[in-house]
PDB file of C-alpha atoms and ligand atoms in Angstrom:
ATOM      1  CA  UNK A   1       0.000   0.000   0.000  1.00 87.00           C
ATOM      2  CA  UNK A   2       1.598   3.022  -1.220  1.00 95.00           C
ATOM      3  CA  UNK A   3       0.883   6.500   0.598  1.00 96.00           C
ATOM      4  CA  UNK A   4      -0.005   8.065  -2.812  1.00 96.00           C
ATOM      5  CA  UNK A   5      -2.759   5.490  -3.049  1.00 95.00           C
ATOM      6  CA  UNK A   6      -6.694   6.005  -1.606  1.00 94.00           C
ATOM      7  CA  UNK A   7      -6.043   9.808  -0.126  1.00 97.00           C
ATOM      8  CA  UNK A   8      -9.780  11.189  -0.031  1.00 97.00           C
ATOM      9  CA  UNK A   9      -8.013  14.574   0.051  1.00 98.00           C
ATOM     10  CA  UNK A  10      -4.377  15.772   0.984  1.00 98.00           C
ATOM     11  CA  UNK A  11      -3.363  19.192   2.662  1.00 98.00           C
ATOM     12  CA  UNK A  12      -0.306  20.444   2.367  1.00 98.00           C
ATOM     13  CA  UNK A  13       1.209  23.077   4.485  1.00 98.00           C
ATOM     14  CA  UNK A  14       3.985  25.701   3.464  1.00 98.00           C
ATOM     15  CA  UNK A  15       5.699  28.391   4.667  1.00 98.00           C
ATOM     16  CA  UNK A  16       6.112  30.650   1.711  1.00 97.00           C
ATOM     17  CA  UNK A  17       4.828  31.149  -1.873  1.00 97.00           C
ATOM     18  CA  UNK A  18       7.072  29.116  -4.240  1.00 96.00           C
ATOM     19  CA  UNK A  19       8.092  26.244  -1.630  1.00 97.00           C
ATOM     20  CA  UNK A  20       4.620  24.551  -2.470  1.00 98.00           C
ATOM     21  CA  UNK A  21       5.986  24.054  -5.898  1.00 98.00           C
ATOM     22  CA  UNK A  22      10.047  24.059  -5.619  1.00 97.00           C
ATOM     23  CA  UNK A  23       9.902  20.718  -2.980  1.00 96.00           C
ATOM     24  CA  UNK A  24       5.943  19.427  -3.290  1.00 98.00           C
ATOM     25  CA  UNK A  25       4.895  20.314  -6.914  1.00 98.00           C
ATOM     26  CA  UNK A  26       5.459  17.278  -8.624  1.00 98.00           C
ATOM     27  CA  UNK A  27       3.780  15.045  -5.492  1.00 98.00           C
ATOM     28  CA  UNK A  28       0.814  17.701  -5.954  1.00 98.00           C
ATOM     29  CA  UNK A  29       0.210  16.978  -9.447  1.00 98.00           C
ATOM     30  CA  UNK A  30       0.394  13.378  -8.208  1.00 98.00           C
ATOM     31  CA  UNK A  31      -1.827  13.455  -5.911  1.00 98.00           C
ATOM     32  CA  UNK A  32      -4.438  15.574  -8.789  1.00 98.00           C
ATOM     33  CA  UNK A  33      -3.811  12.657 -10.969  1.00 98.00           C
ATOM     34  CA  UNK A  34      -4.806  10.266  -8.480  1.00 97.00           C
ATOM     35  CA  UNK A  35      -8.405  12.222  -7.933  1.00 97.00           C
ATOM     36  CA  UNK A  36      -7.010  12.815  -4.356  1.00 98.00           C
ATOM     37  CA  UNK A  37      -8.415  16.514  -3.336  1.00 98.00           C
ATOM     38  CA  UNK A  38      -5.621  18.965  -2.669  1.00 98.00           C
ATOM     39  CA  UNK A  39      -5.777  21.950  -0.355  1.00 98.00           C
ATOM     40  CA  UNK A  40      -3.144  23.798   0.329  1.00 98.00           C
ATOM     41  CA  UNK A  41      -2.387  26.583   2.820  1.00 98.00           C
ATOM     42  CA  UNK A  42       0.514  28.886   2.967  1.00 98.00           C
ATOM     43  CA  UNK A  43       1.787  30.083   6.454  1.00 98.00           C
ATOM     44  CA  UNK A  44       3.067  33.711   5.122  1.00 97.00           C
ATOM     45  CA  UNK A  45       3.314  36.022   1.597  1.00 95.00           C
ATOM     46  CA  UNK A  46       7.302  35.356   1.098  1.00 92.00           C
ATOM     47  CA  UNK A  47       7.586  39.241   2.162  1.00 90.00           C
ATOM     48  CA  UNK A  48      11.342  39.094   2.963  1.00 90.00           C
ATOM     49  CA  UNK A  49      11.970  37.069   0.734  1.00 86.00           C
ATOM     50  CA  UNK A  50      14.353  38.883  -2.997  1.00 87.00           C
ATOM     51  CA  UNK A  51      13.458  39.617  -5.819  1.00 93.00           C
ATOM     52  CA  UNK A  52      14.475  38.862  -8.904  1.00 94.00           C
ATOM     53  CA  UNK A  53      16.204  41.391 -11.144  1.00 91.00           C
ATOM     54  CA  UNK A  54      14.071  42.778 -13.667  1.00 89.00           C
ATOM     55  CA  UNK A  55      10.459  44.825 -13.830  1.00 87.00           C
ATOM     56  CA  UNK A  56       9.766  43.426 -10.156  1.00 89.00           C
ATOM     57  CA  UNK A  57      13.016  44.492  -8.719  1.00 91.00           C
ATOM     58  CA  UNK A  58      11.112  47.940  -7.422  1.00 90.00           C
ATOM     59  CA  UNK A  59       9.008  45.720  -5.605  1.00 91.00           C
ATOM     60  CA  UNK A  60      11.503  44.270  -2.687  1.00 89.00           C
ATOM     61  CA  UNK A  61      10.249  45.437   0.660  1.00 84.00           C
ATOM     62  CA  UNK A  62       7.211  46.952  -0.079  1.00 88.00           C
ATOM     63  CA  UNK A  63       3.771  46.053   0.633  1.00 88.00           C
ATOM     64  CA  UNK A  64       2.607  45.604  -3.241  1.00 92.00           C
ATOM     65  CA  UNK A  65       5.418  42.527  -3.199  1.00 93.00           C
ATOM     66  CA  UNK A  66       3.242  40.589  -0.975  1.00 93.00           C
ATOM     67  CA  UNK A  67       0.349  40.872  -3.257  1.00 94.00           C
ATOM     68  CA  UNK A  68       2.235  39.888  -6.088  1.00 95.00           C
ATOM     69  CA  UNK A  69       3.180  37.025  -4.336  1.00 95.00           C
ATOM     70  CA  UNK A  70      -0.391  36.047  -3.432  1.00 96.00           C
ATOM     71  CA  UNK A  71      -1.522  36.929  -7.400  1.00 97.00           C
ATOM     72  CA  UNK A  72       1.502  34.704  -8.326  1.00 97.00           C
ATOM     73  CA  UNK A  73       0.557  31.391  -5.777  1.00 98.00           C
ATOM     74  CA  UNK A  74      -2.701  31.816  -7.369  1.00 98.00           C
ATOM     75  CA  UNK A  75      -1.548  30.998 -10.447  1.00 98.00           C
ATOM     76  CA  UNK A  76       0.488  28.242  -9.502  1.00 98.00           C
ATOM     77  CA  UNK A  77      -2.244  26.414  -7.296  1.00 98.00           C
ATOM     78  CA  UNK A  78      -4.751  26.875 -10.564  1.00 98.00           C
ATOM     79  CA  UNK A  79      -1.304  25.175 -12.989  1.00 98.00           C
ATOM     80  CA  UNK A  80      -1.036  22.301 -10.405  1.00 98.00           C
ATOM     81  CA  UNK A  81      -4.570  21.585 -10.213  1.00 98.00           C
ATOM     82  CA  UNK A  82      -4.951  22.266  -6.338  1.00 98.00           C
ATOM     83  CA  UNK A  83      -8.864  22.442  -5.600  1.00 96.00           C
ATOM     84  CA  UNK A  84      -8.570  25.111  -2.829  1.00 97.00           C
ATOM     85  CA  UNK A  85      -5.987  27.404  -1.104  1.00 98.00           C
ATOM     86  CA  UNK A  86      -6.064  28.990   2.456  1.00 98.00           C
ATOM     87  CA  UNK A  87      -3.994  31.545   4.427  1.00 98.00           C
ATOM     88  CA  UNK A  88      -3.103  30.459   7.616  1.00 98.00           C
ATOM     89  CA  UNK A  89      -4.530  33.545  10.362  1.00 98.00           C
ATOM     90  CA  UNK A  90      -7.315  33.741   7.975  1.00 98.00           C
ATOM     91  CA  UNK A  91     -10.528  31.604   8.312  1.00 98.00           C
ATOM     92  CA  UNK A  92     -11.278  29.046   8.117  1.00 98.00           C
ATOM     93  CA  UNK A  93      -7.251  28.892   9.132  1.00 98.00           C
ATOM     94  CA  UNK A  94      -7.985  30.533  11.902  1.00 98.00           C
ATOM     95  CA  UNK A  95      -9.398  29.564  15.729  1.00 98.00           C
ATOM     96  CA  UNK A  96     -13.616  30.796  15.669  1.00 96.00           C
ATOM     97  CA  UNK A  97     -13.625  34.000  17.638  1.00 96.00           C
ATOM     98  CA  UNK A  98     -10.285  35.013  17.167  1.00 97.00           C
ATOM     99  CA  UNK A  99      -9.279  38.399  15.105  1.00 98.00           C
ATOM    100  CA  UNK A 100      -7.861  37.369  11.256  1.00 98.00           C
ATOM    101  CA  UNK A 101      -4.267  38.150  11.194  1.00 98.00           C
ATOM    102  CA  UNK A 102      -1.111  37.681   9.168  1.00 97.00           C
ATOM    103  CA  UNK A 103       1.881  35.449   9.877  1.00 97.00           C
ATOM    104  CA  UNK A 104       4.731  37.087   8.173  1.00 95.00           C
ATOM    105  CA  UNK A 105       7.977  35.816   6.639  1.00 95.00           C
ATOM    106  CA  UNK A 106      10.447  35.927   9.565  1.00 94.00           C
ATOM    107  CA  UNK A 107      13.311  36.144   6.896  1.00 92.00           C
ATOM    108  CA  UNK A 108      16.647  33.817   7.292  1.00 92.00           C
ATOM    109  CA  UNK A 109      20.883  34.324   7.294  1.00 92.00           C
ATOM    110  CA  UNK A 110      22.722  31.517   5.707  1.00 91.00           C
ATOM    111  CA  UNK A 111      25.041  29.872   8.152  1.00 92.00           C
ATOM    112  CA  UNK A 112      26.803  27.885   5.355  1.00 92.00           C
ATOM    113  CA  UNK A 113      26.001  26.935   2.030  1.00 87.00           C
ATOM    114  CA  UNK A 114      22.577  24.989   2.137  1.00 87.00           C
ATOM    115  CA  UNK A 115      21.873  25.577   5.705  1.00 92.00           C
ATOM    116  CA  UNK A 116      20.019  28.491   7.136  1.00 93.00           C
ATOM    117  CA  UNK A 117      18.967  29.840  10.582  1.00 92.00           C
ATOM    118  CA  UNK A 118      16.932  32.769  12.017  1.00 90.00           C
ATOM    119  CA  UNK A 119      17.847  36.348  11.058  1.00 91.00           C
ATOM    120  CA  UNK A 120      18.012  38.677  14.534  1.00 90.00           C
ATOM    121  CA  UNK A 121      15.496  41.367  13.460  1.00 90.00           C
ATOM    122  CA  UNK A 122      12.397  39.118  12.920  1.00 90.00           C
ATOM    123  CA  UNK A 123       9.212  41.141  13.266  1.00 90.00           C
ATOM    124  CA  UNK A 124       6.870  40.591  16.485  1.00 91.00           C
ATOM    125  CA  UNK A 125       4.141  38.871  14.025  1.00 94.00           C
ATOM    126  CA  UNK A 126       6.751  36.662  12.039  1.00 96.00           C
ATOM    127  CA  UNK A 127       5.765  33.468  11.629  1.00 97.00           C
ATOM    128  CA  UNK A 128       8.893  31.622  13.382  1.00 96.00           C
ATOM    129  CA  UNK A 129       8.146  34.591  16.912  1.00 95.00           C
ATOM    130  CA  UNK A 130       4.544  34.086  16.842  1.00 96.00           C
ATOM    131  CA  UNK A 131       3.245  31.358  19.687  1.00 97.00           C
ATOM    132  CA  UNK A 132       3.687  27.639  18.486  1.00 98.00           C
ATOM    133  CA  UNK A 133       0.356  27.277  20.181  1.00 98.00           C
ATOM    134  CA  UNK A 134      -1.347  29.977  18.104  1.00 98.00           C
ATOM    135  CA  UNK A 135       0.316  28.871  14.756  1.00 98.00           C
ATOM    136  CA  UNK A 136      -1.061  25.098  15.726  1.00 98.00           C
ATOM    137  CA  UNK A 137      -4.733  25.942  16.937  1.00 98.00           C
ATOM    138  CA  UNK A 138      -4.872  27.628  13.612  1.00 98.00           C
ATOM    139  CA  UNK A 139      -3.778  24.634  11.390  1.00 98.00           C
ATOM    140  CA  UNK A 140      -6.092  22.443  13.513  1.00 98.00           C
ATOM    141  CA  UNK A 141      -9.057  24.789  13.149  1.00 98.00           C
ATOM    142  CA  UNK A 142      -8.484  24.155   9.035  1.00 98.00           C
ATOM    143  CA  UNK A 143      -7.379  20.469   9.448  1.00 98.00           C
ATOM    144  CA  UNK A 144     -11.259  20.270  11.504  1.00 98.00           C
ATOM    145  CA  UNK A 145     -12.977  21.896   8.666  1.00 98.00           C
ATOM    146  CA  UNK A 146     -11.330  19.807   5.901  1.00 98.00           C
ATOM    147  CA  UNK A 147     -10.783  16.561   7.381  1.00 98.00           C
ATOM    148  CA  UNK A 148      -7.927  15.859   5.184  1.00 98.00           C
ATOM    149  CA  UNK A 149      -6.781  12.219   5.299  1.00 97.00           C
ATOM    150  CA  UNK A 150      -3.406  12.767   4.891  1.00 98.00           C
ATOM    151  CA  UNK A 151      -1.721  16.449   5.986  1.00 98.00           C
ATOM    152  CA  UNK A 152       2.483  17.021   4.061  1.00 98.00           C
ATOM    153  CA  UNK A 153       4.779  19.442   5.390  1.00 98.00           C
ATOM    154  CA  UNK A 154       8.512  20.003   5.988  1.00 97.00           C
ATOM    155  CA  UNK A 155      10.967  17.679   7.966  1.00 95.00           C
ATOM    156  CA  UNK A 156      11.850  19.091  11.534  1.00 93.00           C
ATOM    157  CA  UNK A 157      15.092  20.695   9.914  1.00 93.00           C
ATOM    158  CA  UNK A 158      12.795  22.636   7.766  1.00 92.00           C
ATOM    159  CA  UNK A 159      14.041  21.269   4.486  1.00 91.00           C
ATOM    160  CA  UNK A 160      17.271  23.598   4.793  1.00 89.00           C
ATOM    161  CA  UNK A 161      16.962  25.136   7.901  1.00 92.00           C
ATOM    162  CA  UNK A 162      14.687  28.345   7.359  1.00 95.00           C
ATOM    163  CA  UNK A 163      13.140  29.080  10.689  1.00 96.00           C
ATOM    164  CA  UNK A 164       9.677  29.436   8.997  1.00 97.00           C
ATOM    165  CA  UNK A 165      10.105  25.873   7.888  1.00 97.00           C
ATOM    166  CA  UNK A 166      10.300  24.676  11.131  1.00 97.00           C
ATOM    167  CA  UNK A 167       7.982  26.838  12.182  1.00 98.00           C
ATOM    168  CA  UNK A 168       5.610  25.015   9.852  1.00 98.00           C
ATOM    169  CA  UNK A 169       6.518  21.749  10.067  1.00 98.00           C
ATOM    170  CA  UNK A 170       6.429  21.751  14.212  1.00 98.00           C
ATOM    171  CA  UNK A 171       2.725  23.098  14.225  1.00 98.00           C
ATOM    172  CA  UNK A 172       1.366  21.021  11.483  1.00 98.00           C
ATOM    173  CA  UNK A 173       3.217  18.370  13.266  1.00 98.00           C
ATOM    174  CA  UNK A 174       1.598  19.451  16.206  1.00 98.00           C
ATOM    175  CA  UNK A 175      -1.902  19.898  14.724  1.00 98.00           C
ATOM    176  CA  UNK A 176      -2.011  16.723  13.388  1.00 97.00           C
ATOM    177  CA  UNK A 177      -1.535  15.167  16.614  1.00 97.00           C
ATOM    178  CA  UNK A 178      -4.385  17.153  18.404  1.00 97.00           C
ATOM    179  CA  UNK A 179      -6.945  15.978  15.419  1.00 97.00           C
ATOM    180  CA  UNK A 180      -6.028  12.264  15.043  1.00 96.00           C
ATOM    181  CA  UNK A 181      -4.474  12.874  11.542  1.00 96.00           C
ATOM    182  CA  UNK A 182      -2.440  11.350   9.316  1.00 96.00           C
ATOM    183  CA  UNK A 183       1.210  13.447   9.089  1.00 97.00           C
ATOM    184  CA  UNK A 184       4.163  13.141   6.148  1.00 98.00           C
ATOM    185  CA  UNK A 185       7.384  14.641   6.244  1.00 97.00           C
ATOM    186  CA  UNK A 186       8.437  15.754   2.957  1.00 97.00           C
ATOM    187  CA  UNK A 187      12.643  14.499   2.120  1.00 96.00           C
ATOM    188  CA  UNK A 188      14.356  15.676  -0.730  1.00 93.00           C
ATOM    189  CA  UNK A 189      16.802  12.770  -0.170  1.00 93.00           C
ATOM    190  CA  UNK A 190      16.475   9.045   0.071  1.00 94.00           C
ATOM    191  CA  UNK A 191      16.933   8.465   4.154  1.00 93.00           C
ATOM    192  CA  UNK A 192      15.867   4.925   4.736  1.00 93.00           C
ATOM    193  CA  UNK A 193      12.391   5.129   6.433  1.00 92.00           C
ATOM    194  CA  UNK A 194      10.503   6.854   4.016  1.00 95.00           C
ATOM    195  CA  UNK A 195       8.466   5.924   0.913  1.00 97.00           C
ATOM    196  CA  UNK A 196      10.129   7.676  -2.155  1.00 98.00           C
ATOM    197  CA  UNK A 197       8.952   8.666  -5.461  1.00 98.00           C
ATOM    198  CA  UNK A 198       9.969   9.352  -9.031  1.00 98.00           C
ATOM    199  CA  UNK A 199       7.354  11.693 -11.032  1.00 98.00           C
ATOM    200  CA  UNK A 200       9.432  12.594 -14.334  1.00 98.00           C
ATOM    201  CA  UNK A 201       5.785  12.670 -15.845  1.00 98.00           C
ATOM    202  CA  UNK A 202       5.221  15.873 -14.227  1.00 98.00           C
ATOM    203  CA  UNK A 203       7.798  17.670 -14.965  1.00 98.00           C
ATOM    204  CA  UNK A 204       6.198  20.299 -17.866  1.00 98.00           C
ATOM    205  CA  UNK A 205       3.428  20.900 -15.058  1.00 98.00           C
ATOM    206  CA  UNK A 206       5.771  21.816 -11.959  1.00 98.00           C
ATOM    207  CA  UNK A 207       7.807  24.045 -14.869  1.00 98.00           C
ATOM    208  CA  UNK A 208       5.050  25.651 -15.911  1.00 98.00           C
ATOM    209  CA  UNK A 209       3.942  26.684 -12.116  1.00 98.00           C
ATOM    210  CA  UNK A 210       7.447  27.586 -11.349  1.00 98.00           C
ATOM    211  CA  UNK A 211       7.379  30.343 -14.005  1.00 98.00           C
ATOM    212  CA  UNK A 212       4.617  31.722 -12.161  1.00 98.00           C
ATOM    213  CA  UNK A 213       6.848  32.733  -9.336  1.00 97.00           C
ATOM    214  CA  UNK A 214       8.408  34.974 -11.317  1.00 96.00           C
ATOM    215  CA  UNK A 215       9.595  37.324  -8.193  1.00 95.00           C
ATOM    216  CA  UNK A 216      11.197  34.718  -6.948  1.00 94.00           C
ATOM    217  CA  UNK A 217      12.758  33.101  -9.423  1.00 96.00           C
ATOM    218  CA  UNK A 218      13.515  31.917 -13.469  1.00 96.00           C
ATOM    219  CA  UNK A 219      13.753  28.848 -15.133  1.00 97.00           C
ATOM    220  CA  UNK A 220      16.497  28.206 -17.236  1.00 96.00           C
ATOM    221  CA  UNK A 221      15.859  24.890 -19.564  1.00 94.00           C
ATOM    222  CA  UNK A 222      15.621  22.451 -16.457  1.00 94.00           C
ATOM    223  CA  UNK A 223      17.451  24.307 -13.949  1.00 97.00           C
ATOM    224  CA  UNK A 224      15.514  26.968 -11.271  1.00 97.00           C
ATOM    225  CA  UNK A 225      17.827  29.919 -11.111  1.00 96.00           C
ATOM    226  CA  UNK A 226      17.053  31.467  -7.188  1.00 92.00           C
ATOM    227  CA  UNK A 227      16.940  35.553  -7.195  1.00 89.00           C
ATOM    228  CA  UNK A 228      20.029  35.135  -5.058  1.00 85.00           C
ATOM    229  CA  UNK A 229      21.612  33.624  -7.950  1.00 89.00           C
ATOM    230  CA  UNK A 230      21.608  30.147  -6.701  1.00 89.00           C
ATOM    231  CA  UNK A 231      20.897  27.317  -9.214  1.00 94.00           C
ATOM    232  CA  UNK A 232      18.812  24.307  -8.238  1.00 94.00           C
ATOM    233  CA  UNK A 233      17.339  20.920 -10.947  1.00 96.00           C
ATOM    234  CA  UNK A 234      13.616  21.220 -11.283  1.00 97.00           C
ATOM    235  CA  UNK A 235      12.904  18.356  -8.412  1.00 96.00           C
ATOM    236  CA  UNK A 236      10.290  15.808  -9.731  1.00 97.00           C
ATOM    237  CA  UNK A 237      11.894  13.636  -6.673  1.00 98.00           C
ATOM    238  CA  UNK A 238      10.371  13.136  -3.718  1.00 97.00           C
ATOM    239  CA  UNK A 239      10.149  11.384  -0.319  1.00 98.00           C
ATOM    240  CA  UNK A 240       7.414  11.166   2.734  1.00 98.00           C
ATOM    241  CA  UNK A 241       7.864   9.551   5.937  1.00 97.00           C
ATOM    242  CA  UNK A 242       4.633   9.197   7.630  1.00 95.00           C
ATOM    243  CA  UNK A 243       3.925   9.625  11.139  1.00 88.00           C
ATOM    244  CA  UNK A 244       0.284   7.561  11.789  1.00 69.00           C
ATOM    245  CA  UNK A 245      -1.923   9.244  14.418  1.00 63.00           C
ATOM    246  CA  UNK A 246      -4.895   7.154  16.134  1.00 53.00           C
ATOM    247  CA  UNK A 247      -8.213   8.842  14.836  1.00 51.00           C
ATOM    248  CA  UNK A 248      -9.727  11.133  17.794  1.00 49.00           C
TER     249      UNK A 248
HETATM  250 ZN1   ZN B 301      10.151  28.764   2.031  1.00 86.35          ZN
END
């Protein structure tokens, strides 16, 4: 029995626009193949994140970058075939009663090459500085209304490190737990304990939903060239290791 096979519907939870498609796109289109339903909700807008050089360069800390951000996600959710999207702060991401908010990018410093760790000027309502209790009431108050069968996010290193990662992999992590849910970590390398998959066949669709994140980055042929200037292969590789809850 394969992980891939049976999900009713599948939520997967991100930190910032572009990571749904960079490290889960391929498994999404998978998943949209299968007939599985696929939510997705996105912890923050990528506000710290660059920009890439060019007509979107003016952009880079201001408030119009975050809606491009959210006008660019939509795009890739409708390229990837994901039947709804959610904010997390907003409902129905958000506890009944409480106030909507925003949970913004806390930004990151590279400590070496591939590895990166909190920056020291996060802002109060950062995603990463924000109560792990608030962040997980608010994925469970979504997880309640969807009933997903299966919920995806990050390992506990965050993929790479970036704090929001974490961030979103400890309260979905966390969430899951509370609601008797199903829980995958996402690997981008073969560890030993997970299930791992091979989706060449999605390749065109992942490219064609990375060019929709054009702010935050190009694609050259099959490479992903990062505004920083970092190169990356298109992934169509990917592993879960599955953490089983008891229902509730
Ligand atoms: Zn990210």
């Amino acid at each position: 029995m394969s992980l891939l096979d049976g999900q009713r519907s599948v939520l997967f939870v991100h930190a910032h626009p572009d990571d749904e498609t960079i490290s889960t796109g391929a498994l999404i289109a998978e998943f949209v193949a299968r007939d599985s339903r696929v939510f997705l909700l996105t912890c923050s807008r990528g506000e710290r994140g660059e920009v890439v050089d060019g007509p979107l360069t003016a952009l880079a800390g201001t408030e119009e970058l975050a809606r491009e951000r959210e006008l660019e996600l939509e795009r890739a959710t409708g390229i990837l075939g994901i039947t709804e999207r959610f904010w997390l702060g907003e409902p129905p991401a958000r506890v009944d009663g409480l106030e909507p908010r925003r949970y913004r990018d806390s930004g990151m410093v590279w400590i070496r090459p591939g590895l990166a760790g909190p920056a020291d000027d996060a802002a109060d309502d950062a995603l990463s500085v924000a109560p792990l209790a608030e962040v997980t009431a608010d994925i469970a108050a979504l997880i309640v209304r969807l009933r997903p069968s299966l919920v995806i996010s990050y390992d506990d290193g965050g993929g790479y490190g970036h704090p929001d990662h974490v961030r979103a992999h400890d309260a979905a992590r966390a969430a899951t737990t509370a609601t008797g849910t199903a829980f995958a970590e996402v690997l981008e390398a073969p560890a030993g304990d997970e299930e791992w998959f091979d989706l060449p066949q999605h390749l065109a669709v992942v490219t064609d939903a990375l060019r929709a994140h054009a702010s935050q980055l190009t694609v050259h042929g099959t490479e992903i060239v990062h505004s920083g200037g970092q190169r990356e292969a298109i992934g169509t590789s990917a592993g879960l290791r599955l953490h089983p809850h008891p229902a509730v």
